[in-house]
Amino acid sequence: MWYAIMSTDHAGSLNKRLAARPTHVARLIALRDEGRLLIAGPHPAVDSQDPGNAGFTGSLIVVDFPSLDAAKAWADQDPYVAAGVYQNVVVKPFNLVLP
């Protein structure tokens, strides 16, 4: 089943985010290569593809896992969690309707 992993960044966490990004992205690439990643990306703090020093306010990942518990366990191990980037992470089941 699909699960939406929605996170909110701590204010001022851009440097922590940038430092942990390679490991974070590597985990997403592994899911993509397994055919389990629908979408993933950050929420810029300003209306721009490159928010610069404004940074990001969080992230959205939609991924396939066998259970909600498995999705939560994966989210708990995110490098952004360990680095103190994320203030809050919510994992919910997601029903893909369109496209």
mmCIF file of C-alpha atoms in Angstrom:
data_model
loop_
_atom_site.group_PDB
_atom_site.id
_atom_site.type_symbol
_atom_site.label_atom_id
_atom_site.label_comp_id
_atom_site.label_asym_id
_atom_site.label_seq_id
_atom_site.Cartn_x
_atom_site.Cartn_y
_atom_site.Cartn_z
ATOM 1 C CA MET A 1 0.000 0.000 0.000
ATOM 2 C CA TRP A 2 1.059 3.594 -0.542
ATOM 3 C CA TYR A 3 1.968 5.749 2.457
ATOM 4 C CA ALA A 4 2.470 9.511 2.632
ATOM 5 C CA ILE A 5 5.368 10.559 4.825
ATOM 6 C CA MET A 6 4.922 14.245 5.609
ATOM 7 C CA SER A 7 7.530 16.083 7.602
ATOM 8 C CA THR A 8 8.031 19.558 9.006
ATOM 9 C CA ASP A 9 11.521 21.000 9.409
ATOM 10 C CA HIS A 10 12.837 22.772 12.473
ATOM 11 C CA ALA A 11 13.363 26.464 11.777
ATOM 12 C CA GLY A 12 16.953 27.197 10.804
ATOM 13 C CA SER A 13 17.821 23.585 9.953
ATOM 14 C CA LEU A 14 19.087 24.200 6.393
ATOM 15 C CA ASN A 15 22.731 23.414 7.177
ATOM 16 C CA LYS A 16 21.749 20.170 8.914
ATOM 17 C CA ARG A 17 19.541 19.290 5.933
ATOM 18 C CA LEU A 18 22.344 19.906 3.448
ATOM 19 C CA ALA A 19 24.804 17.818 5.477
ATOM 20 C CA ALA A 20 22.441 14.828 5.745
ATOM 21 C CA ARG A 21 21.057 15.114 2.187
ATOM 22 C CA PRO A 22 23.362 12.587 0.423
ATOM 23 C CA THR A 23 22.382 9.760 2.792
ATOM 24 C CA HIS A 24 18.714 10.808 2.740
ATOM 25 C CA VAL A 25 18.628 10.815 -1.074
ATOM 26 C CA ALA A 26 20.470 7.469 -1.277
ATOM 27 C CA ARG A 27 17.647 5.824 0.697
ATOM 28 C CA LEU A 28 15.090 7.321 -1.681
ATOM 29 C CA ILE A 29 17.036 6.133 -4.716
ATOM 30 C CA ALA A 30 17.037 2.608 -3.290
ATOM 31 C CA LEU A 31 13.232 2.727 -2.980
ATOM 32 C CA ARG A 32 12.938 4.145 -6.507
ATOM 33 C CA ASP A 33 15.125 1.372 -7.877
ATOM 34 C CA GLU A 34 12.852 -1.170 -6.171
ATOM 35 C CA GLY A 35 9.815 0.437 -7.859
ATOM 36 C CA ARG A 36 8.373 1.546 -4.507
ATOM 37 C CA LEU A 37 8.728 5.334 -4.701
ATOM 38 C CA LEU A 38 5.902 7.383 -6.197
ATOM 39 C CA ILE A 39 7.156 10.912 -5.401
ATOM 40 C CA ALA A 40 9.581 12.622 -3.062
ATOM 41 C CA GLY A 41 10.687 16.175 -2.535
ATOM 42 C CA PRO A 42 11.042 19.134 -0.210
ATOM 43 C CA HIS A 43 8.732 22.089 0.399
ATOM 44 C CA PRO A 44 10.671 25.304 -0.339
ATOM 45 C CA ALA A 45 10.172 28.041 2.244
ATOM 46 C CA VAL A 46 9.593 30.539 -0.587
ATOM 47 C CA ASP A 47 7.929 30.252 -3.992
ATOM 48 C CA SER A 48 11.053 29.160 -5.857
ATOM 49 C CA GLN A 49 12.694 25.997 -7.150
ATOM 50 C CA ASP A 50 15.873 27.160 -5.392
ATOM 51 C CA PRO A 51 14.938 28.860 -2.126
ATOM 52 C CA GLY A 52 18.552 29.677 -1.292
ATOM 53 C CA ASN A 53 19.097 30.634 2.325
ATOM 54 C CA ALA A 54 15.321 30.605 2.963
ATOM 55 C CA GLY A 55 15.633 26.818 2.976
ATOM 56 C CA PHE A 56 12.780 24.377 3.278
ATOM 57 C CA THR A 57 9.805 23.858 5.554
ATOM 58 C CA GLY A 58 9.548 20.081 5.231
ATOM 59 C CA SER A 59 9.230 17.191 2.807
ATOM 60 C CA LEU A 60 6.716 14.844 1.219
ATOM 61 C CA ILE A 61 7.433 11.228 0.288
ATOM 62 C CA VAL A 62 4.857 8.796 -1.085
ATOM 63 C CA VAL A 63 6.156 5.249 -0.963
ATOM 64 C CA ASP A 64 4.939 1.643 -1.056
ATOM 65 C CA PHE A 65 5.331 -0.457 2.097
ATOM 66 C CA PRO A 66 3.673 -3.677 3.247
ATOM 67 C CA SER A 67 2.223 -1.987 6.342
ATOM 68 C CA LEU A 68 1.859 1.273 8.217
ATOM 69 C CA ASP A 69 4.272 -0.013 10.851
ATOM 70 C CA ALA A 70 6.895 -0.706 8.165
ATOM 71 C CA ALA A 71 6.440 2.795 6.724
ATOM 72 C CA LYS A 72 6.783 4.357 10.173
ATOM 73 C CA ALA A 73 9.883 2.306 10.944
ATOM 74 C CA TRP A 74 11.489 3.421 7.678
ATOM 75 C CA ALA A 75 10.583 7.076 8.361
ATOM 76 C CA ASP A 76 12.006 6.854 11.893
ATOM 77 C CA GLN A 77 15.385 5.869 10.402
ATOM 78 C CA ASP A 78 15.564 8.845 8.030
ATOM 79 C CA PRO A 79 18.913 10.657 8.217
ATOM 80 C CA TYR A 80 17.012 13.943 8.534
ATOM 81 C CA VAL A 81 15.467 12.634 11.765
ATOM 82 C CA ALA A 82 18.877 11.651 13.134
ATOM 83 C CA ALA A 83 20.378 15.006 12.092
ATOM 84 C CA GLY A 84 17.650 17.028 13.801
ATOM 85 C CA VAL A 85 16.210 18.462 10.573
ATOM 86 C CA TYR A 86 12.665 17.251 11.110
ATOM 87 C CA GLN A 87 10.562 18.678 13.912
ATOM 88 C CA ASN A 88 7.633 16.411 13.141
ATOM 89 C CA VAL A 89 6.935 13.410 10.904
ATOM 90 C CA VAL A 90 3.464 12.070 10.103
ATOM 91 C CA VAL A 91 2.912 8.807 8.229
ATOM 92 C CA LYS A 92 -0.522 8.069 6.785
ATOM 93 C CA PRO A 93 -1.994 5.560 4.337
ATOM 94 C CA PHE A 94 -2.452 7.071 0.875
ATOM 95 C CA ASN A 95 -4.874 5.994 -1.846
ATOM 96 C CA LEU A 96 -3.625 6.892 -5.309
ATOM 97 C CA VAL A 97 -6.646 7.929 -7.412
ATOM 98 C CA LEU A 98 -5.124 9.975 -10.254
ATOM 99 C CA PRO A 99 -3.416 9.991 -12.663
#
